């Protein structure tokens, strides 16, 4: 994958994630504030002040997540971001992290309306 292809895929993923969280916030499913600066998406849980940071790393062609549960790296395989250690899927794993830190029962998906 070229760097340009990676950047397009990473941007689409970060945008989909931010939109899904904003929809959940608007529906009062979770109290969260998203802040985006370039390739970094900061997710702040208003109730407890904790944060999850998601960012793209172009040199490694990875998405990185920093959460209370740890740090995780994801590479794109086909159309799916997979954890480089345990092969878990990005949106599924991030849903669990958001639910743990935010106390909600959300299922984040790249294609959620």
PDB file of N, CA and C in Angstrom:
ATOM      1  N   UNK A   1       0.845  -1.169   0.000  1.00  0.00           N
ATOM      2  CA  UNK A   1       0.000   0.000   0.000  1.00  0.00           C
ATOM      3  C   UNK A   1       0.893   1.235   0.000  1.00  0.00           C
ATOM      4  N   UNK A   2       0.547   2.187  -0.809  1.00  0.00           N
ATOM      5  CA  UNK A   2       1.311   3.431  -0.846  1.00  0.00           C
ATOM      6  C   UNK A   2       0.937   4.290   0.360  1.00  0.00           C
ATOM      7  N   UNK A   3       1.761   5.277   0.649  1.00  0.00           N
ATOM      8  CA  UNK A   3       1.460   6.185   1.751  1.00  0.00           C
ATOM      9  C   UNK A   3       0.156   6.930   1.484  1.00  0.00           C
ATOM     10  N   UNK A   4      -0.086   7.322   0.246  1.00  0.00           N
ATOM     11  CA  UNK A   4      -1.330   8.023  -0.097  1.00  0.00           C
ATOM     12  C   UNK A   4      -2.544   7.141   0.164  1.00  0.00           C
ATOM     13  N   UNK A   5      -2.465   5.872  -0.214  1.00  0.00           N
ATOM     14  CA  UNK A   5      -3.569   4.941   0.028  1.00  0.00           C
ATOM     15  C   UNK A   5      -3.809   4.757   1.527  1.00  0.00           C
ATOM     16  N   UNK A   6      -2.716   4.653   2.284  1.00  0.00           N
ATOM     17  CA  UNK A   6      -2.850   4.536   3.734  1.00  0.00           C
ATOM     18  C   UNK A   6      -3.535   5.767   4.309  1.00  0.00           C
ATOM     19  N   UNK A   7      -3.093   6.942   3.913  1.00  0.00           N
ATOM     20  CA  UNK A   7      -3.661   8.181   4.449  1.00  0.00           C
ATOM     21  C   UNK A   7      -5.152   8.293   4.158  1.00  0.00           C
ATOM     22  N   UNK A   8      -5.579   7.881   2.978  1.00  0.00           N
ATOM     23  CA  UNK A   8      -7.005   7.897   2.632  1.00  0.00           C
ATOM     24  C   UNK A   8      -7.775   6.930   3.527  1.00  0.00           C
ATOM     25  N   UNK A   9      -7.255   5.720   3.702  1.00  0.00           N
ATOM     26  CA  UNK A   9      -7.927   4.709   4.537  1.00  0.00           C
ATOM     27  C   UNK A   9      -7.973   5.153   5.994  1.00  0.00           C
ATOM     28  N   UNK A  10      -6.885   5.693   6.505  1.00  0.00           N
ATOM     29  CA  UNK A  10      -6.838   6.137   7.900  1.00  0.00           C
ATOM     30  C   UNK A  10      -7.791   7.299   8.128  1.00  0.00           C
ATOM     31  N   UNK A  11      -7.815   8.242   7.209  1.00  0.00           N
ATOM     32  CA  UNK A  11      -8.721   9.391   7.326  1.00  0.00           C
ATOM     33  C   UNK A  11     -10.180   8.937   7.318  1.00  0.00           C
ATOM     34  N   UNK A  12     -10.516   8.013   6.444  1.00  0.00           N
ATOM     35  CA  UNK A  12     -11.884   7.497   6.385  1.00  0.00           C
ATOM     36  C   UNK A  12     -12.266   6.816   7.696  1.00  0.00           C
ATOM     37  N   UNK A  13     -11.346   6.065   8.265  1.00  0.00           N
ATOM     38  CA  UNK A  13     -11.616   5.361   9.516  1.00  0.00           C
ATOM     39  C   UNK A  13     -11.780   6.338  10.672  1.00  0.00           C
ATOM     40  N   UNK A  14     -10.885   7.299  10.795  1.00  0.00           N
ATOM     41  CA  UNK A  14     -10.991   8.293  11.859  1.00  0.00           C
ATOM     42  C   UNK A  14     -12.279   9.105  11.716  1.00  0.00           C
ATOM     43  N   UNK A  15     -12.631   9.462  10.490  1.00  0.00           N
ATOM     44  CA  UNK A  15     -13.862  10.206  10.240  1.00  0.00           C
ATOM     45  C   UNK A  15     -15.105   9.396  10.604  1.00  0.00           C
ATOM     46  N   UNK A  16     -15.110   8.115  10.243  1.00  0.00           N
ATOM     47  CA  UNK A  16     -16.249   7.243  10.570  1.00  0.00           C
ATOM     48  C   UNK A  16     -16.376   7.061  12.076  1.00  0.00           C
ATOM     49  N   UNK A  17     -15.260   6.909  12.754  1.00  0.00           N
ATOM     50  CA  UNK A  17     -15.261   6.751  14.199  1.00  0.00           C
ATOM     51  C   UNK A  17     -15.785   8.008  14.883  1.00  0.00           C
ATOM     52  N   UNK A  18     -15.280   9.149  14.479  1.00  0.00           N
ATOM     53  CA  UNK A  18     -15.730  10.413  15.060  1.00  0.00           C
ATOM     54  C   UNK A  18     -17.221  10.617  14.830  1.00  0.00           C
ATOM     55  N   UNK A  19     -17.701  10.342  13.621  1.00  0.00           N
ATOM     56  CA  UNK A  19     -19.125  10.497  13.314  1.00  0.00           C
ATOM     57  C   UNK A  19     -19.988   9.552  14.147  1.00  0.00           C
ATOM     58  N   UNK A  20     -19.545   8.301  14.317  1.00  0.00           N
ATOM     59  CA  UNK A  20     -20.308   7.321  15.108  1.00  0.00           C
ATOM     60  C   UNK A  20     -20.411   7.763  16.562  1.00  0.00           C
ATOM     61  N   UNK A  21     -19.314   8.262  17.121  1.00  0.00           N
ATOM     62  CA  UNK A  21     -19.334   8.709  18.505  1.00  0.00           C
ATOM     63  C   UNK A  21     -20.188   9.962  18.678  1.00  0.00           C
ATOM     64  N   UNK A  22     -20.151  10.861  17.716  1.00  0.00           N
ATOM     65  CA  UNK A  22     -20.980  12.065  17.794  1.00  0.00           C
ATOM     66  C   UNK A  22     -22.462  11.719  17.695  1.00  0.00           C
ATOM     67  N   UNK A  23     -22.808  10.729  16.845  1.00  0.00           N
ATOM     68  CA  UNK A  23     -24.203  10.277  16.764  1.00  0.00           C
ATOM     69  C   UNK A  23     -24.653   9.677  18.091  1.00  0.00           C
ATOM     70  N   UNK A  24     -23.800   8.855  18.689  1.00  0.00           N
ATOM     71  CA  UNK A  24     -24.134   8.239  19.983  1.00  0.00           C
ATOM     72  C   UNK A  24     -24.303   9.307  21.057  1.00  0.00           C
ATOM     73  N   UNK A  25     -23.463  10.327  21.019  1.00  0.00           N
ATOM     74  CA  UNK A  25     -23.577  11.432  21.970  1.00  0.00           C
ATOM     75  C   UNK A  25     -24.887  12.186  21.750  1.00  0.00           C
ATOM     76  N   UNK A  26     -25.229  12.466  20.495  1.00  0.00           N
ATOM     77  CA  UNK A  26     -26.470  13.179  20.175  1.00  0.00           C
ATOM     78  C   UNK A  26     -27.714  12.397  20.598  1.00  0.00           C
ATOM     79  N   UNK A  27     -27.620  11.068  20.585  1.00  0.00           N
ATOM     80  CA  UNK A  27     -28.741  10.207  20.993  1.00  0.00           C
ATOM     81  C   UNK A  27     -28.722   9.925  22.492  1.00  0.00           C
ATOM     82  N   UNK A  28     -27.822  10.579  23.228  1.00  0.00           N
ATOM     83  CA  UNK A  28     -27.671  10.391  24.671  1.00  0.00           C
ATOM     84  C   UNK A  28     -27.339   8.954  25.060  1.00  0.00           C
ATOM     85  N   UNK A  29     -26.633   8.256  24.171  1.00  0.00           N
ATOM     86  CA  UNK A  29     -26.194   6.895  24.483  1.00  0.00           C
ATOM     87  C   UNK A  29     -24.903   6.905  25.300  1.00  0.00           C
ATOM     88  N   UNK A  30     -24.158   7.996  25.171  1.00  0.00           N
ATOM     89  CA  UNK A  30     -22.897   8.160  25.887  1.00  0.00           C
ATOM     90  C   UNK A  30     -22.583   9.650  25.940  1.00  0.00           C
ATOM     91  N   UNK A  31     -21.939  10.083  27.016  1.00  0.00           N
ATOM     92  CA  UNK A  31     -21.568  11.482  27.156  1.00  0.00           C
ATOM     93  C   UNK A  31     -20.081  11.605  26.828  1.00  0.00           C
ATOM     94  N   UNK A  32     -19.816  11.975  25.587  1.00  0.00           N
ATOM     95  CA  UNK A  32     -18.454  11.987  25.082  1.00  0.00           C
ATOM     96  C   UNK A  32     -18.220  13.241  24.250  1.00  0.00           C
ATOM     97  N   UNK A  33     -16.985  13.706  24.256  1.00  0.00           N
ATOM     98  CA  UNK A  33     -16.602  14.833  23.404  1.00  0.00           C
ATOM     99  C   UNK A  33     -15.409  14.419  22.570  1.00  0.00           C
ATOM    100  N   UNK A  34     -15.520  14.597  21.262  1.00  0.00           N
ATOM    101  CA  UNK A  34     -14.435  14.262  20.343  1.00  0.00           C
ATOM    102  C   UNK A  34     -13.729  15.531  19.900  1.00  0.00           C
ATOM    103  N   UNK A  35     -12.428  15.452  19.849  1.00  0.00           N
ATOM    104  CA  UNK A  35     -11.613  16.567  19.398  1.00  0.00           C
ATOM    105  C   UNK A  35     -10.620  16.021  18.384  1.00  0.00           C
ATOM    106  N   UNK A  36     -10.602  16.634  17.215  1.00  0.00           N
ATOM    107  CA  UNK A  36      -9.744  16.135  16.133  1.00  0.00           C
ATOM    108  C   UNK A  36      -8.722  17.179  15.746  1.00  0.00           C
ATOM    109  N   UNK A  37      -7.458  16.758  15.742  1.00  0.00           N
ATOM    110  CA  UNK A  37      -6.362  17.610  15.278  1.00  0.00           C
ATOM    111  C   UNK A  37      -5.524  16.792  14.317  1.00  0.00           C
ATOM    112  N   UNK A  38      -5.719  17.030  13.029  1.00  0.00           N
ATOM    113  CA  UNK A  38      -4.973  16.284  12.023  1.00  0.00           C
ATOM    114  C   UNK A  38      -5.235  14.801  12.110  1.00  0.00           C
ATOM    115  N   UNK A  39      -4.200  14.040  12.364  1.00  0.00           N
ATOM    116  CA  UNK A  39      -4.328  12.581  12.393  1.00  0.00           C
ATOM    117  C   UNK A  39      -4.608  12.037  13.795  1.00  0.00           C
ATOM    118  N   UNK A  40      -4.954  12.921  14.748  1.00  0.00           N
ATOM    119  CA  UNK A  40      -5.201  12.518  16.129  1.00  0.00           C
ATOM    120  C   UNK A  40      -6.656  12.805  16.512  1.00  0.00           C
ATOM    121  N   UNK A  41      -7.339  11.754  16.986  1.00  0.00           N
ATOM    122  CA  UNK A  41      -8.704  11.886  17.493  1.00  0.00           C
ATOM    123  C   UNK A  41      -8.667  11.618  18.991  1.00  0.00           C
ATOM    124  N   UNK A  42      -9.067  12.618  19.764  1.00  0.00           N
ATOM    125  CA  UNK A  42      -9.124  12.489  21.217  1.00  0.00           C
ATOM    126  C   UNK A  42     -10.581  12.322  21.615  1.00  0.00           C
ATOM    127  N   UNK A  43     -10.857  11.250  22.333  1.00  0.00           N
ATOM    128  CA  UNK A  43     -12.213  10.941  22.802  1.00  0.00           C
ATOM    129  C   UNK A  43     -12.206  11.137  24.311  1.00  0.00           C
ATOM    130  N   UNK A  44     -12.969  12.112  24.802  1.00  0.00           N
ATOM    131  CA  UNK A  44     -13.023  12.370  26.236  1.00  0.00           C
ATOM    132  C   UNK A  44     -14.388  11.987  26.772  1.00  0.00           C
ATOM    133  N   UNK A  45     -14.377  11.194  27.834  1.00  0.00           N
ATOM    134  CA  UNK A  45     -15.613  10.774  28.497  1.00  0.00           C
ATOM    135  C   UNK A  45     -15.921  11.794  29.587  1.00  0.00           C
ATOM    136  N   UNK A  46     -17.014  12.529  29.400  1.00  0.00           N
ATOM    137  CA  UNK A  46     -17.341  13.665  30.254  1.00  0.00           C
ATOM    138  C   UNK A  46     -17.575  13.244  31.701  1.00  0.00           C
ATOM    139  N   UNK A  47     -18.239  12.121  31.923  1.00  0.00           N
ATOM    140  CA  UNK A  47     -18.584  11.692  33.279  1.00  0.00           C
ATOM    141  C   UNK A  47     -17.369  11.433  34.168  1.00  0.00           C
ATOM    142  N   UNK A  48     -16.290  10.916  33.592  1.00  0.00           N
ATOM    143  CA  UNK A  48     -15.142  10.567  34.430  1.00  0.00           C
ATOM    144  C   UNK A  48     -13.823  11.224  33.997  1.00  0.00           C
ATOM    145  N   UNK A  49     -13.848  11.970  32.889  1.00  0.00           N
ATOM    146  CA  UNK A  49     -12.655  12.685  32.440  1.00  0.00           C
ATOM    147  C   UNK A  49     -11.592  11.829  31.782  1.00  0.00           C
ATOM    148  N   UNK A  50     -11.836  10.527  31.653  1.00  0.00           N
ATOM    149  CA  UNK A  50     -10.834   9.680  31.006  1.00  0.00           C
ATOM    150  C   UNK A  50     -10.856   9.904  29.499  1.00  0.00           C
ATOM    151  N   UNK A  51      -9.790   9.478  28.843  1.00  0.00           N
ATOM    152  CA  UNK A  51      -9.657   9.697  27.403  1.00  0.00           C
ATOM    153  C   UNK A  51      -9.156   8.451  26.702  1.00  0.00           C
ATOM    154  N   UNK A  52      -9.527   8.353  25.440  1.00  0.00           N
ATOM    155  CA  UNK A  52      -8.943   7.399  24.504  1.00  0.00           C
ATOM    156  C   UNK A  52      -8.400   8.227  23.355  1.00  0.00           C
ATOM    157  N   UNK A  53      -7.184   7.938  22.947  1.00  0.00           N
ATOM    158  CA  UNK A  53      -6.561   8.641  21.831  1.00  0.00           C
ATOM    159  C   UNK A  53      -6.379   7.649  20.686  1.00  0.00           C
ATOM    160  N   UNK A  54      -6.832   8.051  19.496  1.00  0.00           N
ATOM    161  CA  UNK A  54      -6.658   7.244  18.292  1.00  0.00           C
ATOM    162  C   UNK A  54      -5.903   8.106  17.292  1.00  0.00           C
ATOM    163  N   UNK A  55      -4.822   7.571  16.753  1.00  0.00           N
ATOM    164  CA  UNK A  55      -4.094   8.347  15.758  1.00  0.00           C
ATOM    165  C   UNK A  55      -3.492   7.441  14.692  1.00  0.00           C
ATOM    166  N   UNK A  56      -3.212   8.040  13.558  1.00  0.00           N
ATOM    167  CA  UNK A  56      -2.597   7.288  12.463  1.00  0.00           C
ATOM    168  C   UNK A  56      -1.097   7.540  12.470  1.00  0.00           C
ATOM    169  N   UNK A  57      -0.361   6.494  12.139  1.00  0.00           N
ATOM    170  CA  UNK A  57       1.097   6.545  12.061  1.00  0.00           C
ATOM    171  C   UNK A  57       1.496   6.170  10.634  1.00  0.00           C
ATOM    172  N   UNK A  58       1.627   7.179   9.779  1.00  0.00           N
ATOM    173  CA  UNK A  58       1.916   6.930   8.362  1.00  0.00           C
ATOM    174  C   UNK A  58       3.202   6.139   8.132  1.00  0.00           C
ATOM    175  N   UNK A  59       4.305   6.432   8.840  1.00  0.00           N
ATOM    176  CA  UNK A  59       5.528   5.666   8.574  1.00  0.00           C
ATOM    177  C   UNK A  59       5.366   4.159   8.815  1.00  0.00           C
ATOM    178  N   UNK A  60       4.533   3.798   9.803  1.00  0.00           N
ATOM    179  CA  UNK A  60       4.295   2.390  10.129  1.00  0.00           C
ATOM    180  C   UNK A  60       3.061   1.834   9.413  1.00  0.00           C
ATOM    181  N   UNK A  61       2.283   2.719   8.799  1.00  0.00           N
ATOM    182  CA  UNK A  61       1.001   2.375   8.174  1.00  0.00           C
ATOM    183  C   UNK A  61       0.092   1.661   9.169  1.00  0.00           C
ATOM    184  N   UNK A  62      -0.052   2.295  10.343  1.00  0.00           N
ATOM    185  CA  UNK A  62      -0.861   1.736  11.418  1.00  0.00           C
ATOM    186  C   UNK A  62      -1.760   2.796  12.036  1.00  0.00           C
ATOM    187  N   UNK A  63      -2.859   2.331  12.628  1.00  0.00           N
ATOM    188  CA  UNK A  63      -3.655   3.143  13.532  1.00  0.00           C
ATOM    189  C   UNK A  63      -3.286   2.708  14.936  1.00  0.00           C
ATOM    190  N   UNK A  64      -3.107   3.674  15.827  1.00  0.00           N
ATOM    191  CA  UNK A  64      -2.744   3.380  17.200  1.00  0.00           C
ATOM    192  C   UNK A  64      -3.859   3.847  18.126  1.00  0.00           C
ATOM    193  N   UNK A  65      -4.115   3.058  19.156  1.00  0.00           N
ATOM    194  CA  UNK A  65      -5.082   3.419  20.193  1.00  0.00           C
ATOM    195  C   UNK A  65      -4.359   3.422  21.529  1.00  0.00           C
ATOM    196  N   UNK A  66      -4.571   4.488  22.297  1.00  0.00           N
ATOM    197  CA  UNK A  66      -4.102   4.554  23.683  1.00  0.00           C
ATOM    198  C   UNK A  66      -5.341   4.676  24.554  1.00  0.00           C
ATOM    199  N   UNK A  67      -5.555   3.692  25.429  1.00  0.00           N
ATOM    200  CA  UNK A  67      -6.714   3.652  26.310  1.00  0.00           C
ATOM    201  C   UNK A  67      -6.256   3.210  27.689  1.00  0.00           C
ATOM    202  N   UNK A  68      -7.168   3.250  28.661  1.00  0.00           N
ATOM    203  CA  UNK A  68      -6.826   2.778  30.006  1.00  0.00           C
ATOM    204  C   UNK A  68      -6.332   1.343  29.977  1.00  0.00           C
ATOM    205  N   UNK A  69      -6.873   0.549  29.072  1.00  0.00           N
ATOM    206  CA  UNK A  69      -6.514  -0.870  28.994  1.00  0.00           C
ATOM    207  C   UNK A  69      -5.175  -1.112  28.308  1.00  0.00           C
ATOM    208  N   UNK A  70      -4.577  -0.080  27.728  1.00  0.00           N
ATOM    209  CA  UNK A  70      -3.262  -0.235  27.122  1.00  0.00           C
ATOM    210  C   UNK A  70      -3.127   0.465  25.788  1.00  0.00           C
ATOM    211  N   UNK A  71      -2.036   0.153  25.101  1.00  0.00           N
ATOM    212  CA  UNK A  71      -1.757   0.697  23.778  1.00  0.00           C
ATOM    213  C   UNK A  71      -1.861  -0.410  22.746  1.00  0.00           C
ATOM    214  N   UNK A  72      -2.461  -0.089  21.592  1.00  0.00           N
ATOM    215  CA  UNK A  72      -2.741  -1.094  20.584  1.00  0.00           C
ATOM    216  C   UNK A  72      -2.430  -0.550  19.200  1.00  0.00           C
ATOM    217  N   UNK A  73      -1.906  -1.415  18.320  1.00  0.00           N
ATOM    218  CA  UNK A  73      -1.551  -1.036  16.951  1.00  0.00           C
ATOM    219  C   UNK A  73      -2.364  -1.877  15.983  1.00  0.00           C
ATOM    220  N   UNK A  74      -2.868  -1.238  14.920  1.00  0.00           N
ATOM    221  CA  UNK A  74      -3.710  -1.909  13.924  1.00  0.00           C
ATOM    222  C   UNK A  74      -3.185  -1.650  12.526  1.00  0.00           C
ATOM    223  N   UNK A  75      -3.090  -2.705  11.733  1.00  0.00           N
ATOM    224  CA  UNK A  75      -2.702  -2.621  10.321  1.00  0.00           C
ATOM    225  C   UNK A  75      -3.902  -3.008   9.465  1.00  0.00           C
ATOM    226  N   UNK A  76      -3.979  -2.415   8.288  1.00  0.00           N
ATOM    227  CA  UNK A  76      -5.068  -2.694   7.370  1.00  0.00           C
ATOM    228  C   UNK A  76      -4.780  -3.974   6.591  1.00  0.00           C
ATOM    229  N   UNK A  77      -5.713  -4.924   6.689  1.00  0.00           N
ATOM    230  CA  UNK A  77      -5.648  -6.189   5.943  1.00  0.00           C
ATOM    231  C   UNK A  77      -6.923  -6.251   5.103  1.00  0.00           C
ATOM    232  N   UNK A  78      -6.780  -6.056   3.803  1.00  0.00           N
ATOM    233  CA  UNK A  78      -7.970  -5.948   2.954  1.00  0.00           C
ATOM    234  C   UNK A  78      -8.686  -4.658   3.321  1.00  0.00           C
ATOM    235  N   UNK A  79      -9.912  -4.784   3.812  1.00  0.00           N
ATOM    236  CA  UNK A  79     -10.675  -3.613   4.256  1.00  0.00           C
ATOM    237  C   UNK A  79     -10.856  -3.574   5.761  1.00  0.00           C
ATOM    238  N   UNK A  80     -10.083  -4.373   6.500  1.00  0.00           N
ATOM    239  CA  UNK A  80     -10.265  -4.504   7.940  1.00  0.00           C
ATOM    240  C   UNK A  80      -8.971  -4.160   8.674  1.00  0.00           C
ATOM    241  N   UNK A  81      -9.078  -3.298   9.673  1.00  0.00           N
ATOM    242  CA  UNK A  81      -7.937  -2.973  10.529  1.00  0.00           C
ATOM    243  C   UNK A  81      -7.816  -4.071  11.575  1.00  0.00           C
ATOM    244  N   UNK A  82      -6.632  -4.709  11.662  1.00  0.00           N
ATOM    245  CA  UNK A  82      -6.399  -5.832  12.570  1.00  0.00           C
ATOM    246  C   UNK A  82      -5.267  -5.511  13.540  1.00  0.00           C
ATOM    247  N   UNK A  83      -5.459  -5.909  14.799  1.00  0.00           N
ATOM    248  CA  UNK A  83      -4.447  -5.732  15.827  1.00  0.00           C
ATOM    249  C   UNK A  83      -3.205  -6.523  15.440  1.00  0.00           C
ATOM    250  N   UNK A  84      -2.050  -5.896  15.566  1.00  0.00           N
ATOM    251  CA  UNK A  84      -0.801  -6.545  15.156  1.00  0.00           C
ATOM    252  C   UNK A  84      -0.373  -7.648  16.118  1.00  0.00           C
ATOM    253  N   UNK A  85      -0.981  -7.724  17.288  1.00  0.00           N
ATOM    254  CA  UNK A  85      -0.621  -8.759  18.262  1.00  0.00           C
ATOM    255  C   UNK A  85      -1.624  -9.909  18.296  1.00  0.00           C
ATOM    256  N   UNK A  86      -2.922  -9.583  18.387  1.00  0.00           N
ATOM    257  CA  UNK A  86      -3.916 -10.652  18.580  1.00  0.00           C
ATOM    258  C   UNK A  86      -4.923 -10.771  17.439  1.00  0.00           C
ATOM    259  N   UNK A  87      -4.763  -9.980  16.394  1.00  0.00           N
ATOM    260  CA  UNK A  87      -5.606 -10.023  15.193  1.00  0.00           C
ATOM    261  C   UNK A  87      -7.046  -9.564  15.434  1.00  0.00           C
ATOM    262  N   UNK A  88      -7.346  -8.949  16.597  1.00  0.00           N
ATOM    263  CA  UNK A  88      -8.702  -8.453  16.832  1.00  0.00           C
ATOM    264  C   UNK A  88      -9.002  -7.306  15.866  1.00  0.00           C
ATOM    265  N   UNK A  89     -10.273  -7.115  15.590  1.00  0.00           N
ATOM    266  CA  UNK A  89     -10.729  -6.094  14.650  1.00  0.00           C
ATOM    267  C   UNK A  89     -10.841  -4.748  15.365  1.00  0.00           C
ATOM    268  N   UNK A  90     -10.439  -3.679  14.712  1.00  0.00           N
ATOM    269  CA  UNK A  90     -10.351  -2.333  15.268  1.00  0.00           C
ATOM    270  C   UNK A  90     -11.655  -1.857  15.906  1.00  0.00           C
ATOM    271  N   UNK A  91     -12.763  -1.849  15.161  1.00  0.00           N
ATOM    272  CA  UNK A  91     -14.012  -1.282  15.677  1.00  0.00           C
ATOM    273  C   UNK A  91     -14.580  -2.115  16.818  1.00  0.00           C
ATOM    274  N   UNK A  92     -14.440  -3.419  16.743  1.00  0.00           N
ATOM    275  CA  UNK A  92     -14.909  -4.291  17.818  1.00  0.00           C
ATOM    276  C   UNK A  92     -14.109  -4.044  19.098  1.00  0.00           C
ATOM    277  N   UNK A  93     -12.801  -3.998  18.969  1.00  0.00           N
ATOM    278  CA  UNK A  93     -11.940  -3.756  20.129  1.00  0.00           C
ATOM    279  C   UNK A  93     -12.180  -2.367  20.703  1.00  0.00           C
ATOM    280  N   UNK A  94     -12.307  -1.376  19.839  1.00  0.00           N
ATOM    281  CA  UNK A  94     -12.528  -0.016  20.306  1.00  0.00           C
ATOM    282  C   UNK A  94     -13.898   0.111  20.974  1.00  0.00           C
ATOM    283  N   UNK A  95     -14.894  -0.611  20.483  1.00  0.00           N
ATOM    284  CA  UNK A  95     -16.214  -0.619  21.140  1.00  0.00           C
ATOM    285  C   UNK A  95     -16.066  -1.076  22.583  1.00  0.00           C
ATOM    286  N   UNK A  96     -15.318  -2.145  22.803  1.00  0.00           N
ATOM    287  CA  UNK A  96     -15.107  -2.655  24.162  1.00  0.00           C
ATOM    288  C   UNK A  96     -14.395  -1.620  25.031  1.00  0.00           C
ATOM    289  N   UNK A  97     -13.407  -0.938  24.470  1.00  0.00           N
ATOM    290  CA  UNK A  97     -12.678   0.081  25.226  1.00  0.00           C
ATOM    291  C   UNK A  97     -13.580   1.252  25.587  1.00  0.00           C
ATOM    292  N   UNK A  98     -14.381   1.707  24.620  1.00  0.00           N
ATOM    293  CA  UNK A  98     -15.313   2.812  24.855  1.00  0.00           C
ATOM    294  C   UNK A  98     -16.341   2.409  25.905  1.00  0.00           C
ATOM    295  N   UNK A  99     -16.853   1.203  25.812  1.00  0.00           N
ATOM    296  CA  UNK A  99     -17.848   0.739  26.777  1.00  0.00           C
ATOM    297  C   UNK A  99     -17.254   0.650  28.183  1.00  0.00           C
ATOM    298  N   UNK A 100     -16.019   0.172  28.266  1.00  0.00           N
ATOM    299  CA  UNK A 100     -15.355   0.057  29.562  1.00  0.00           C
ATOM    300  C   UNK A 100     -15.109   1.427  30.182  1.00  0.00           C
ATOM    301  N   UNK A 101     -14.587   2.351  29.407  1.00  0.00           N
ATOM    302  CA  UNK A 101     -14.258   3.669  29.938  1.00  0.00           C
ATOM    303  C   UNK A 101     -15.463   4.590  30.045  1.00  0.00           C
ATOM    304  N   UNK A 102     -16.444   4.409  29.154  1.00  0.00           N
ATOM    305  CA  UNK A 102     -17.581   5.321  29.125  1.00  0.00           C
ATOM    306  C   UNK A 102     -18.833   4.788  29.779  1.00  0.00           C
ATOM    307  N   UNK A 103     -18.831   3.516  30.150  1.00  0.00           N
ATOM    308  CA  UNK A 103     -19.985   2.945  30.829  1.00  0.00           C
ATOM    309  C   UNK A 103     -21.219   2.848  29.965  1.00  0.00           C
ATOM    310  N   UNK A 104     -21.035   2.651  28.675  1.00  0.00           N
ATOM    311  CA  UNK A 104     -22.162   2.540  27.743  1.00  0.00           C
ATOM    312  C   UNK A 104     -22.108   1.193  27.050  1.00  0.00           C
ATOM    313  N   UNK A 105     -23.158   0.877  26.333  1.00  0.00           N
ATOM    314  CA  UNK A 105     -23.199  -0.379  25.558  1.00  0.00           C
ATOM    315  C   UNK A 105     -23.315  -0.012  24.091  1.00  0.00           C
ATOM    316  N   UNK A 106     -22.205   0.414  23.507  1.00  0.00           N
ATOM    317  CA  UNK A 106     -22.177   0.817  22.102  1.00  0.00           C
ATOM    318  C   UNK A 106     -21.506  -0.244  21.249  1.00  0.00           C
ATOM    319  N   UNK A 107     -21.966  -0.358  20.015  1.00  0.00           N
ATOM    320  CA  UNK A 107     -21.275  -1.177  19.035  1.00  0.00           C
ATOM    321  C   UNK A 107     -20.856  -0.247  17.899  1.00  0.00           C
ATOM    322  N   UNK A 108     -19.599   0.132  17.898  1.00  0.00           N
ATOM    323  CA  UNK A 108     -19.084   1.016  16.860  1.00  0.00           C
ATOM    324  C   UNK A 108     -18.814   0.202  15.614  1.00  0.00           C
ATOM    325  N   UNK A 109     -19.239   0.724  14.468  1.00  0.00           N
ATOM    326  CA  UNK A 109     -19.008   0.064  13.189  1.00  0.00           C
ATOM    327  C   UNK A 109     -18.625   1.112  12.173  1.00  0.00           C
ATOM    328  N   UNK A 110     -17.811   0.739  11.197  1.00  0.00           N
ATOM    329  CA  UNK A 110     -17.370   1.710  10.200  1.00  0.00           C
ATOM    330  C   UNK A 110     -18.503   2.204   9.302  1.00  0.00           C
ATOM    331  N   UNK A 111     -19.563   1.400   9.186  1.00  0.00           N
ATOM    332  CA  UNK A 111     -20.647   1.744   8.260  1.00  0.00           C
ATOM    333  C   UNK A 111     -21.927   2.126   8.969  1.00  0.00           C
ATOM    334  N   UNK A 112     -21.858   2.461  10.273  1.00  0.00           N
ATOM    335  CA  UNK A 112     -23.061   2.785  11.033  1.00  0.00           C
ATOM    336  C   UNK A 112     -23.697   4.049  10.504  1.00  0.00           C
ATOM    337  N   UNK A 113     -25.003   4.051  10.465  1.00  0.00           N
ATOM    338  CA  UNK A 113     -25.740   5.227   9.987  1.00  0.00           C
ATOM    339  C   UNK A 113     -25.981   6.197  11.096  1.00  0.00           C
TER     340      UNK A 113
END
